[in-house]
Short mmCIF file of C-alpha atoms in Angstrom, two decimals:
data_model
loop_
_atom_site.label_atom_id
_atom_site.label_comp_id
_atom_site.label_asym_id
_atom_site.label_seq_id
_atom_site.Cartn_x
_atom_site.Cartn_y
_atom_site.Cartn_z
CA MET A 22 -5.31 32.39 53.31
CA GLN A 23 -7.90 29.86 52.29
CA ILE A 24 -10.81 29.83 54.50
CA PHE A 25 -12.83 26.71 52.93
CA PRO A 26 -10.21 23.97 51.68
CA HIS A 27 -10.29 22.82 48.82
CA TRP A 28 -12.55 19.83 48.58
CA THR A 29 -15.56 22.11 49.55
CA ASN A 30 -15.42 23.01 45.87
CA ARG A 31 -17.56 19.57 45.25
CA VAL A 32 -20.04 20.43 47.93
CA PRO A 33 -22.76 22.06 45.69
CA VAL A 34 -22.49 19.56 43.15
CA VAL A 35 -22.66 16.47 45.51
CA LEU A 36 -25.56 18.04 47.37
CA LEU A 37 -27.41 18.15 44.21
CA ILE A 38 -26.72 15.35 42.79
CA GLY A 39 -27.34 13.90 46.49
CA PHE A 40 -30.77 15.46 46.76
CA PHE A 41 -32.29 15.27 43.16
CA GLY A 42 -30.46 11.93 42.66
CA VAL A 43 -31.13 9.95 45.52
CA VAL A 44 -32.97 11.93 48.29
CA GLY A 45 -35.86 13.07 45.95
CA PRO A 46 -36.70 9.66 44.36
CA SER A 47 -36.11 7.56 47.31
CA THR A 48 -38.50 9.62 49.30
CA THR A 49 -41.06 9.93 46.34
CA PHE A 50 -40.61 6.17 46.11
CA LEU A 51 -41.44 5.48 49.79
CA VAL A 52 -43.98 7.61 50.23
CA TRP A 53 -45.75 6.28 46.84
CA TYR A 54 -45.10 2.93 47.99
CA TYR A 55 -45.81 2.62 51.57
CA PHE A 56 -48.56 5.58 52.11
CA SER A 57 -50.87 4.25 49.74
CA PRO A 58 -53.57 1.87 50.88
CA GLU A 59 -52.55 -0.60 48.75
CA PHE A 60 -49.53 -1.21 51.47
CA THR A 61 -51.30 0.40 54.45
CA ASP A 62 -54.63 -1.25 54.15
CA VAL A 63 -54.90 -4.29 51.68
CA GLY A 64 -54.41 -7.33 53.47
CA TYR A 65 -55.67 -6.14 56.91
CA GLN A 66 -56.87 -9.38 58.31
CA PRO A 67 -57.79 -9.07 61.88
CA THR A 68 -58.63 -11.83 64.32
CA GLN A 69 -62.33 -12.10 64.72
CA PRO A 70 -63.83 -12.75 68.29
CA ILE A 71 -65.30 -16.05 66.56
CA PRO A 72 -62.91 -17.58 64.00
CA TYR A 73 -66.15 -17.61 61.38
CA ASP A 74 -64.95 -19.36 58.11
CA HIS A 75 -66.52 -17.55 55.01
CA ALA A 76 -64.84 -20.17 52.60
CA LEU A 77 -67.24 -22.74 54.62
CA HIS A 78 -70.07 -20.99 54.93
CA ALA A 79 -70.05 -18.97 51.87
CA GLY A 80 -67.94 -21.16 49.93
CA GLU A 81 -68.68 -24.95 50.74
CA LEU A 82 -72.21 -24.54 52.34
CA ALA A 83 -73.21 -21.98 49.35
CA ILE A 84 -75.27 -19.67 51.78
CA ASP A 85 -76.08 -16.21 49.88
CA CYS A 86 -74.12 -13.31 51.12
CA ARG A 87 -77.65 -11.78 51.76
CA TYR A 88 -78.69 -14.78 54.35
CA CYS A 89 -76.29 -12.67 56.83
CA HIS A 90 -75.89 -9.48 55.23
CA ALA A 91 -79.52 -8.81 54.58
CA GLN A 92 -79.39 -5.29 54.41
CA VAL A 93 -77.30 -4.98 51.78
CA GLU A 94 -79.87 -4.06 48.97
CA VAL A 95 -81.45 -1.54 51.09
CA SER A 96 -79.10 0.09 52.97
CA ALA A 97 -75.56 2.01 52.86
CA VAL A 98 -74.24 -0.63 55.19
CA ALA A 99 -74.13 -4.17 54.28
CA SER A 100 -74.63 -4.82 57.86
CA VAL A 101 -72.93 -7.36 60.20
CA PRO A 102 -76.09 -9.97 61.04
CA PRO A 103 -77.50 -10.17 64.88
CA SER A 104 -76.31 -13.31 66.58
CA LYS A 105 -79.91 -14.50 66.37
CA VAL A 106 -79.15 -14.99 62.64
CA CYS A 107 -76.18 -17.40 63.29
CA MET A 108 -78.46 -19.23 65.78
CA ASN A 109 -81.04 -20.13 62.76
CA CYS A 110 -78.73 -22.88 62.21
CA HIS A 111 -76.55 -23.39 65.27
CA SER A 112 -79.31 -23.80 67.55
CA LEU A 113 -79.20 -27.25 65.62
CA VAL A 114 -75.66 -27.64 64.30
CA LYS A 115 -72.50 -27.52 66.82
CA ARG A 116 -74.39 -26.36 69.57
CA ASP A 117 -71.91 -27.38 72.10
CA SER A 118 -68.89 -26.24 69.90
CA PRO A 119 -66.18 -24.25 71.95
CA GLN A 120 -65.38 -21.99 69.11
CA LEU A 121 -69.04 -20.71 69.35
CA ALA A 122 -69.11 -19.82 73.19
CA VAL A 123 -69.10 -16.01 72.41
CA LEU A 124 -72.16 -16.49 70.22
CA ARG A 125 -74.29 -18.57 72.71
CA ASP A 126 -73.13 -15.84 75.23
CA SER A 127 -73.85 -13.13 72.93
CA VAL A 128 -77.46 -14.61 72.37
CA ALA A 129 -78.05 -15.12 75.82
CA ASN A 130 -77.32 -12.09 77.55
CA ASN A 131 -78.37 -10.08 74.43
CA ARG A 132 -74.71 -8.25 74.36
CA PRO A 133 -73.41 -7.65 70.67
CA ILE A 134 -70.36 -9.53 69.35
CA ARG A 135 -67.12 -7.47 68.64
CA TRP A 136 -66.63 -8.16 65.11
CA VAL A 137 -63.54 -6.59 63.84
CA ARG A 138 -64.59 -4.00 60.90
CA ILE A 139 -62.16 -4.64 58.03
CA HIS A 140 -63.10 -2.68 55.09
CA ASN A 141 -63.32 1.08 56.46
CA VAL A 142 -63.24 3.90 54.08
CA PRO A 143 -62.23 7.17 55.58
CA ASP A 144 -64.88 8.89 57.38
CA TYR A 145 -65.30 11.78 55.00
CA ALA A 146 -66.39 9.34 52.10
CA TYR A 147 -69.70 7.84 52.46
CA PHE A 148 -70.18 4.82 50.61
CA ASP A 149 -73.45 3.29 49.85
CA HIS A 150 -74.00 -0.67 49.12
CA SER A 151 -77.33 -0.76 47.98
CA VAL A 152 -77.22 1.41 45.19
CA HIS A 153 -73.66 -0.18 44.03
CA VAL A 154 -75.67 -3.73 44.27
CA ARG A 155 -78.67 -2.38 42.37
CA ALA A 156 -76.37 -1.35 39.73
CA GLY A 157 -75.10 -4.85 39.18
CA VAL A 158 -71.72 -4.61 40.88
CA GLY A 159 -70.82 -7.92 42.16
CA CYS A 160 -69.44 -8.30 45.62
CA VAL A 161 -66.64 -9.87 44.58
CA SER A 162 -65.20 -6.81 42.73
CA CYS A 163 -64.71 -4.79 45.65
CA HIS A 164 -64.44 -7.72 48.48
CA GLY A 165 -62.34 -10.26 46.26
CA ASN A 166 -63.36 -13.96 46.46
CA ILE A 167 -64.93 -14.22 50.08
CA ALA A 168 -65.96 -17.63 49.29
CA GLU A 169 -62.15 -18.80 49.42
CA MET A 170 -61.18 -16.80 52.35
CA VAL A 171 -60.85 -18.68 55.66
CA VAL A 172 -60.30 -15.44 57.26
CA VAL A 173 -61.26 -12.68 55.50
CA GLN A 174 -59.10 -9.66 54.56
CA GLN A 175 -58.98 -6.58 52.72
CA ALA A 176 -58.48 -7.27 49.00
CA GLU A 177 -58.88 -3.96 47.28
CA PRO A 178 -57.41 -0.71 48.46
CA LEU A 179 -60.76 1.27 48.20
CA SER A 180 -58.91 4.21 47.83
CA MET A 181 -60.21 7.13 45.56
CA ALA A 182 -58.16 6.62 42.64
CA TRP A 183 -59.61 2.78 42.88
CA CYS A 184 -63.09 4.13 42.94
CA LEU A 185 -62.79 6.58 40.16
CA ASP A 186 -61.03 3.90 38.09
CA CYS A 187 -64.63 2.26 38.10
CA HIS A 188 -66.95 5.04 37.86
CA ARG A 189 -65.23 6.59 35.01
CA ASN A 190 -65.29 2.97 33.23
CA PRO A 191 -67.80 0.97 35.37
CA GLU A 192 -68.50 -1.70 32.17
CA PRO A 193 -66.11 -4.31 33.58
CA HIS A 194 -67.58 -4.30 36.82
CA LEU A 195 -71.27 -4.73 36.00
CA ARG A 196 -73.16 -7.97 35.83
CA PRO A 197 -76.65 -9.31 35.67
CA ARG A 198 -78.32 -8.39 38.66
CA ASP A 199 -79.27 -11.72 39.86
CA GLN A 200 -75.28 -12.82 39.96
CA VAL A 201 -74.47 -9.68 42.33
CA THR A 202 -73.53 -12.22 45.29
CA ASN A 203 -72.37 -14.97 42.93
CA MET A 204 -68.56 -15.05 43.81
CA THR A 205 -67.79 -17.07 40.62
CA TRP A 206 -69.56 -15.40 38.03
CA GLN A 207 -67.21 -14.71 35.09
CA PRO A 208 -68.33 -12.13 32.25
CA GLY A 209 -68.58 -13.84 28.86
CA ASP A 210 -67.20 -13.01 25.59
CA ASP A 211 -70.39 -10.65 24.86
CA HIS A 212 -69.98 -8.83 28.07
CA ALA A 213 -68.66 -5.30 26.47
CA ALA A 214 -72.01 -5.48 24.71
CA LEU A 215 -74.25 -6.85 27.66
CA ALA A 216 -72.81 -4.68 30.01
CA ALA A 217 -73.57 -1.03 28.10
CA ALA A 218 -77.11 -2.45 27.28
CA TRP A 219 -77.36 -3.00 31.25
CA ARG A 220 -76.02 0.47 31.79
CA SER A 221 -78.30 2.30 29.41
CA GLU A 222 -81.30 0.49 30.78
CA LEU A 223 -80.69 1.19 34.35
CA GLY A 224 -79.44 4.94 33.30
CA LEU A 225 -76.17 4.24 35.05
CA ALA A 226 -74.10 7.35 35.34
CA PRO A 227 -71.52 6.98 38.09
CA PRO A 228 -70.75 10.64 39.41
CA GLU A 229 -67.38 11.68 39.46
CA SER A 230 -68.16 15.17 41.31
CA CYS A 231 -66.82 15.48 44.81
CA SER A 232 -69.93 15.78 46.52
CA ALA A 233 -71.09 12.33 45.36
CA CYS A 234 -69.19 10.58 47.83
CA HIS A 235 -68.00 13.82 50.29
CA ARG A 236 -70.53 15.83 51.93
CA MET B 24 -15.34 -2.44 62.92
CA MET B 25 -17.00 0.73 61.56
CA HIS B 26 -17.00 -1.33 58.40
CA SER B 27 -19.26 -3.98 60.01
CA THR B 28 -21.46 -1.34 61.69
CA ARG B 29 -22.04 0.32 58.41
CA ARG B 30 -22.60 -3.02 56.66
CA LEU B 31 -25.39 -4.17 59.42
CA MET B 32 -27.12 -0.54 58.95
CA ALA B 33 -27.00 -1.03 55.12
CA LEU B 34 -28.52 -4.62 55.69
CA ALA B 35 -31.25 -3.30 58.17
CA VAL B 36 -32.40 -0.65 55.63
CA MET B 37 -32.57 -3.04 52.81
CA LEU B 38 -34.39 -5.38 55.12
CA MET B 39 -36.62 -2.82 56.17
CA VAL B 40 -37.47 -1.57 52.38
CA PHE B 41 -37.36 -4.94 50.90
CA GLY B 42 -37.78 -7.58 53.50
CA GLY B 43 -40.58 -6.40 55.71
CA CYS B 44 -44.06 -6.35 53.87
CA MET B 45 -44.77 -6.07 50.40
CA ARG B 46 -47.70 -4.57 49.35
CA GLY B 47 -50.71 -6.90 49.85
CA CYS B 48 -49.40 -9.31 52.56
CA THR B 49 -51.79 -10.10 55.28
CA SER B 50 -51.50 -8.43 59.06
CA PRO B 51 -53.75 -8.81 61.64
CA ARG B 52 -52.85 -5.31 62.91
CA PRO B 53 -54.82 -2.53 62.02
CA PRO B 54 -53.94 -0.37 59.37
CA ILE B 55 -51.55 2.44 60.11
CA HIS B 56 -52.38 5.68 57.57
CA PRO B 57 -48.74 7.50 57.77
CA ASN B 58 -51.04 10.85 56.60
CA PRO B 59 -53.99 10.38 58.84
CA ASN B 60 -55.80 13.28 57.19
CA MET B 61 -59.64 13.10 58.97
CA ASP B 62 -59.64 9.14 58.07
CA LEU B 63 -60.95 8.69 61.61
CA GLN B 64 -63.34 10.92 63.13
CA PRO B 65 -64.67 10.65 66.48
CA LYS B 66 -68.18 10.19 65.07
CA TYR B 67 -70.33 7.17 65.44
CA LYS B 68 -71.05 4.89 62.52
CA ALA B 69 -73.28 1.88 61.63
CA GLN B 70 -72.87 -0.88 63.94
CA ALA B 71 -69.86 0.59 65.71
CA GLU B 72 -69.19 0.43 69.62
CA SER B 73 -69.90 3.34 71.71
CA ALA B 74 -68.04 4.19 74.91
CA PHE B 75 -70.76 6.26 75.84
CA PHE B 76 -74.13 4.13 75.82
CA TYR B 77 -74.51 1.83 78.94
CA ASP B 78 -74.99 -1.42 76.40
CA GLY B 79 -71.96 -0.39 74.23
CA MET B 80 -73.53 -0.09 70.94
CA THR B 81 -73.81 3.22 69.14
CA MET B 82 -77.23 1.95 67.33
CA ARG B 83 -80.22 2.62 69.66
CA GLN B 84 -83.09 0.26 70.44
CA PRO B 85 -86.72 1.91 69.99
CA VAL B 86 -87.57 3.18 73.40
CA GLU B 87 -90.06 0.51 74.63
CA HIS B 88 -93.64 0.92 73.76
CA THR B 89 -93.05 2.92 70.70
CA VAL B 90 -93.44 2.36 67.20
CA ALA B 91 -91.53 4.17 64.29
CA ARG B 92 -93.70 5.86 61.84
CA GLY B 93 -95.19 3.16 59.24
CA GLU B 94 -94.11 0.01 61.17
CA LEU B 95 -97.67 -0.05 63.15
CA GLU B 96 -98.63 -3.57 62.83
CA ARG B 97 -102.30 -3.48 63.06
CA ASP B 98 -103.80 -5.12 59.88
CA PRO B 99 -104.33 -8.80 61.12
CA ALA B 100 -104.54 -9.79 57.51
CA ILE B 101 -101.33 -8.46 55.91
CA HIS B 102 -99.04 -8.61 58.94
CA GLU B 103 -100.22 -11.81 60.80
CA GLY B 104 -101.90 -13.58 58.06
CA ARG B 105 -105.22 -13.76 59.96
CA ALA B 106 -108.83 -12.85 59.48
CA THR B 107 -110.34 -10.89 62.19
CA ASP B 108 -111.33 -13.66 64.15
CA GLY B 109 -108.32 -15.07 64.42
CA THR B 110 -108.18 -17.85 61.94
CA PHE B 111 -105.56 -18.13 59.23
CA LEU B 112 -106.20 -16.46 55.86
CA ALA B 113 -106.84 -19.14 53.00
CA ASP B 114 -105.03 -16.77 50.52
CA ILE B 115 -102.36 -14.09 50.14
CA PRO B 116 -103.76 -10.69 50.83
CA MET B 117 -102.35 -8.75 48.12
CA THR B 118 -101.84 -9.53 44.41
CA VAL B 119 -100.12 -12.53 43.33
CA ASP B 120 -98.30 -12.12 39.69
CA ALA B 121 -95.40 -13.57 38.07
CA GLU B 122 -92.98 -10.81 39.60
CA VAL B 123 -94.24 -11.45 42.98
CA VAL B 124 -93.58 -15.41 42.58
CA ALA B 125 -90.13 -14.27 41.06
CA ARG B 126 -89.23 -12.05 43.78
CA GLY B 127 -90.27 -15.10 46.40
CA ALA B 128 -88.07 -17.65 44.30
CA GLU B 129 -85.04 -15.59 44.82
CA ARG B 130 -85.63 -14.86 48.46
CA TYR B 131 -86.32 -18.61 48.68
CA GLY B 132 -82.98 -19.18 47.40
CA ILE B 133 -81.49 -17.05 49.87
CA TYR B 134 -83.00 -17.61 53.12
CA CYS B 135 -84.88 -20.83 52.64
CA THR B 136 -82.72 -23.26 50.69
CA PRO B 137 -80.01 -23.72 53.30
CA CYS B 138 -82.86 -25.86 54.99
CA HIS B 139 -85.60 -26.82 52.91
CA GLY B 140 -83.77 -27.14 49.85
CA ALA B 141 -84.10 -25.77 46.17
CA LYS B 142 -86.89 -28.42 45.67
CA GLY B 143 -88.28 -27.53 49.05
CA ASP B 144 -88.52 -31.55 49.95
CA GLY B 145 -86.78 -30.31 53.51
CA ARG B 146 -83.41 -31.65 52.16
CA GLY B 147 -80.94 -28.83 51.93
CA MET B 148 -77.64 -28.32 53.09
CA LEU B 149 -78.66 -28.79 56.53
CA TYR B 150 -79.55 -32.42 55.41
CA GLU B 151 -76.49 -33.27 53.42
CA ARG B 152 -74.03 -31.82 56.28
CA ALA B 153 -75.89 -32.67 59.29
CA GLN B 154 -78.70 -35.20 58.61
CA ILE B 155 -81.31 -32.74 59.95
CA GLU B 156 -84.39 -33.01 58.01
CA SER B 157 -86.43 -30.03 57.58
CA GLY B 158 -90.09 -29.59 56.97
CA ASP B 159 -91.30 -31.03 53.24
CA LEU B 160 -92.82 -28.25 51.94
CA VAL B 161 -93.82 -30.33 48.74
CA GLY B 162 -94.61 -34.21 49.95
CA ASP B 163 -95.59 -33.66 53.64
CA PRO B 164 -99.62 -33.19 53.36
CA ARG B 165 -99.60 -31.51 56.78
CA ILE B 166 -97.32 -28.55 55.47
CA ALA B 167 -98.79 -28.76 51.85
CA ASN B 168 -102.20 -28.25 52.91
CA LEU B 169 -101.71 -25.18 55.56
CA PRO B 170 -103.49 -22.21 54.63
CA ALA B 171 -101.41 -19.31 53.07
CA GLY B 172 -101.97 -17.31 56.22
CA GLU B 173 -100.16 -19.93 58.87
CA LEU B 174 -97.27 -20.61 56.19
CA PHE B 175 -96.77 -17.02 56.42
CA ASP B 176 -97.05 -17.09 60.21
CA VAL B 177 -94.38 -19.78 60.75
CA ILE B 178 -92.31 -18.01 58.09
CA THR B 179 -92.55 -15.02 60.30
CA ASN B 180 -92.55 -16.49 63.82
CA GLY B 181 -90.92 -19.86 63.25
CA LYS B 182 -92.08 -23.48 64.32
CA GLY B 183 -90.48 -25.86 66.02
CA LEU B 184 -87.06 -26.03 65.34
CA MET B 185 -87.34 -23.12 62.65
CA GLN B 186 -86.62 -19.97 63.78
CA GLY B 187 -88.83 -16.76 62.78
CA TYR B 188 -87.41 -15.05 59.82
CA ARG B 189 -89.33 -11.64 60.88
CA TYR B 190 -85.62 -10.48 60.60
CA PRO B 191 -83.91 -10.64 58.00
CA VAL B 192 -87.08 -10.89 55.54
CA PRO B 193 -89.11 -7.77 55.13
CA LEU B 194 -93.21 -8.11 55.26
CA LYS B 195 -93.60 -8.10 51.45
CA ASP B 196 -90.94 -10.55 50.91
CA ARG B 197 -92.59 -13.29 53.46
CA TRP B 198 -95.81 -12.97 51.32
CA ALA B 199 -93.87 -13.54 48.52
CA ILE B 200 -91.88 -16.50 49.62
CA THR B 201 -95.41 -17.72 50.82
CA ALA B 202 -96.58 -17.43 46.96
CA TYR B 203 -93.81 -19.17 45.91
CA VAL B 204 -93.91 -21.94 48.30
CA ARG B 205 -97.39 -22.79 47.06
CA THR B 206 -96.16 -22.77 43.51
CA LEU B 207 -93.33 -25.32 44.75
CA ARG B 208 -95.94 -27.83 45.40
CA GLN B 209 -97.86 -27.41 42.30
CA GLY B 210 -94.70 -28.86 40.54
CA GLY B 211 -92.07 -26.30 40.55
CA ALA B 212 -91.28 -22.92 39.07
CA PRO B 213 -94.08 -20.51 38.16
#
């Protein structure tokens, strides 16, 4: 008497092919595609308490990034400006705009505005804006062209592989240090030579050791 | 019947995988990390919100009537632009060389041009867009004849419609801007 019917002869083969041919590759694909910050984080575009328009302020009005993000050259954080900085202009311009009610309330009652943080590296990674700005890495390299974003979104994955790509080959992202906040600066044909010169002039040796970013 | 259910399921899977959201499409919802690691730790980061402190801020204000190390402003010349008798200094109380003026020019470009304009004629972006004229640093004799100390005082504490720039411009940069503004009225770049 046969315990197993005839078709069970094919089970091991089907399982093997199914696992290595279908389940394995598709799981690999799904994890590779959907678990990456390229998918999870890029494009994060939260609704802010005030519909602040970077395309207007940084683009059309050409206000330098550092007018508001004033600590970027000296501190690890670029800093979101205190509401008082907005009032430098908005005590004169659009004084009664309903969109700025949150701002006026913040200034009058000394309460911070709950801006939503967009670019958030994992808490075990310690990024320092000042050192990158001083090295001549443009804002646009990590943040995308903010001057064209009406609502800011995350443009780059900020993943470790992405950081290391630049740490291993920083030259393409270097620029003259007075052009760091310029969103439209383009490297010229002689960029490779210039970048190498800037690199040796500043003694740039981007670290690749774990403890450079993780402590 | 069986057939159509299966087809629907296949369609749903296809939609999830291909139709849902490709890399890089925008979403207002916070990122979900399928593998959370320790990406979000219960610790305070700069400018974060706090559920503990009464004002909701992680970053604390200095205790009242205290001064942080190195931030005591007790030299009337360098911190207020005044002589000991309270009058404004005629000159800048630190060495002004080309480097300082260049720094001032750069800082002027960041913090002053929106209102005063690149040439210092009081017609920056604010004038172009809202027809609000700012002080003419070059042509207005009232401003052009200000002693350096008073210019520094206006940058620091503001005057009239202008807000003070104690924050975000640090002390030395405010003096550098003062130096640059004085070269502006002598006809442009240093």
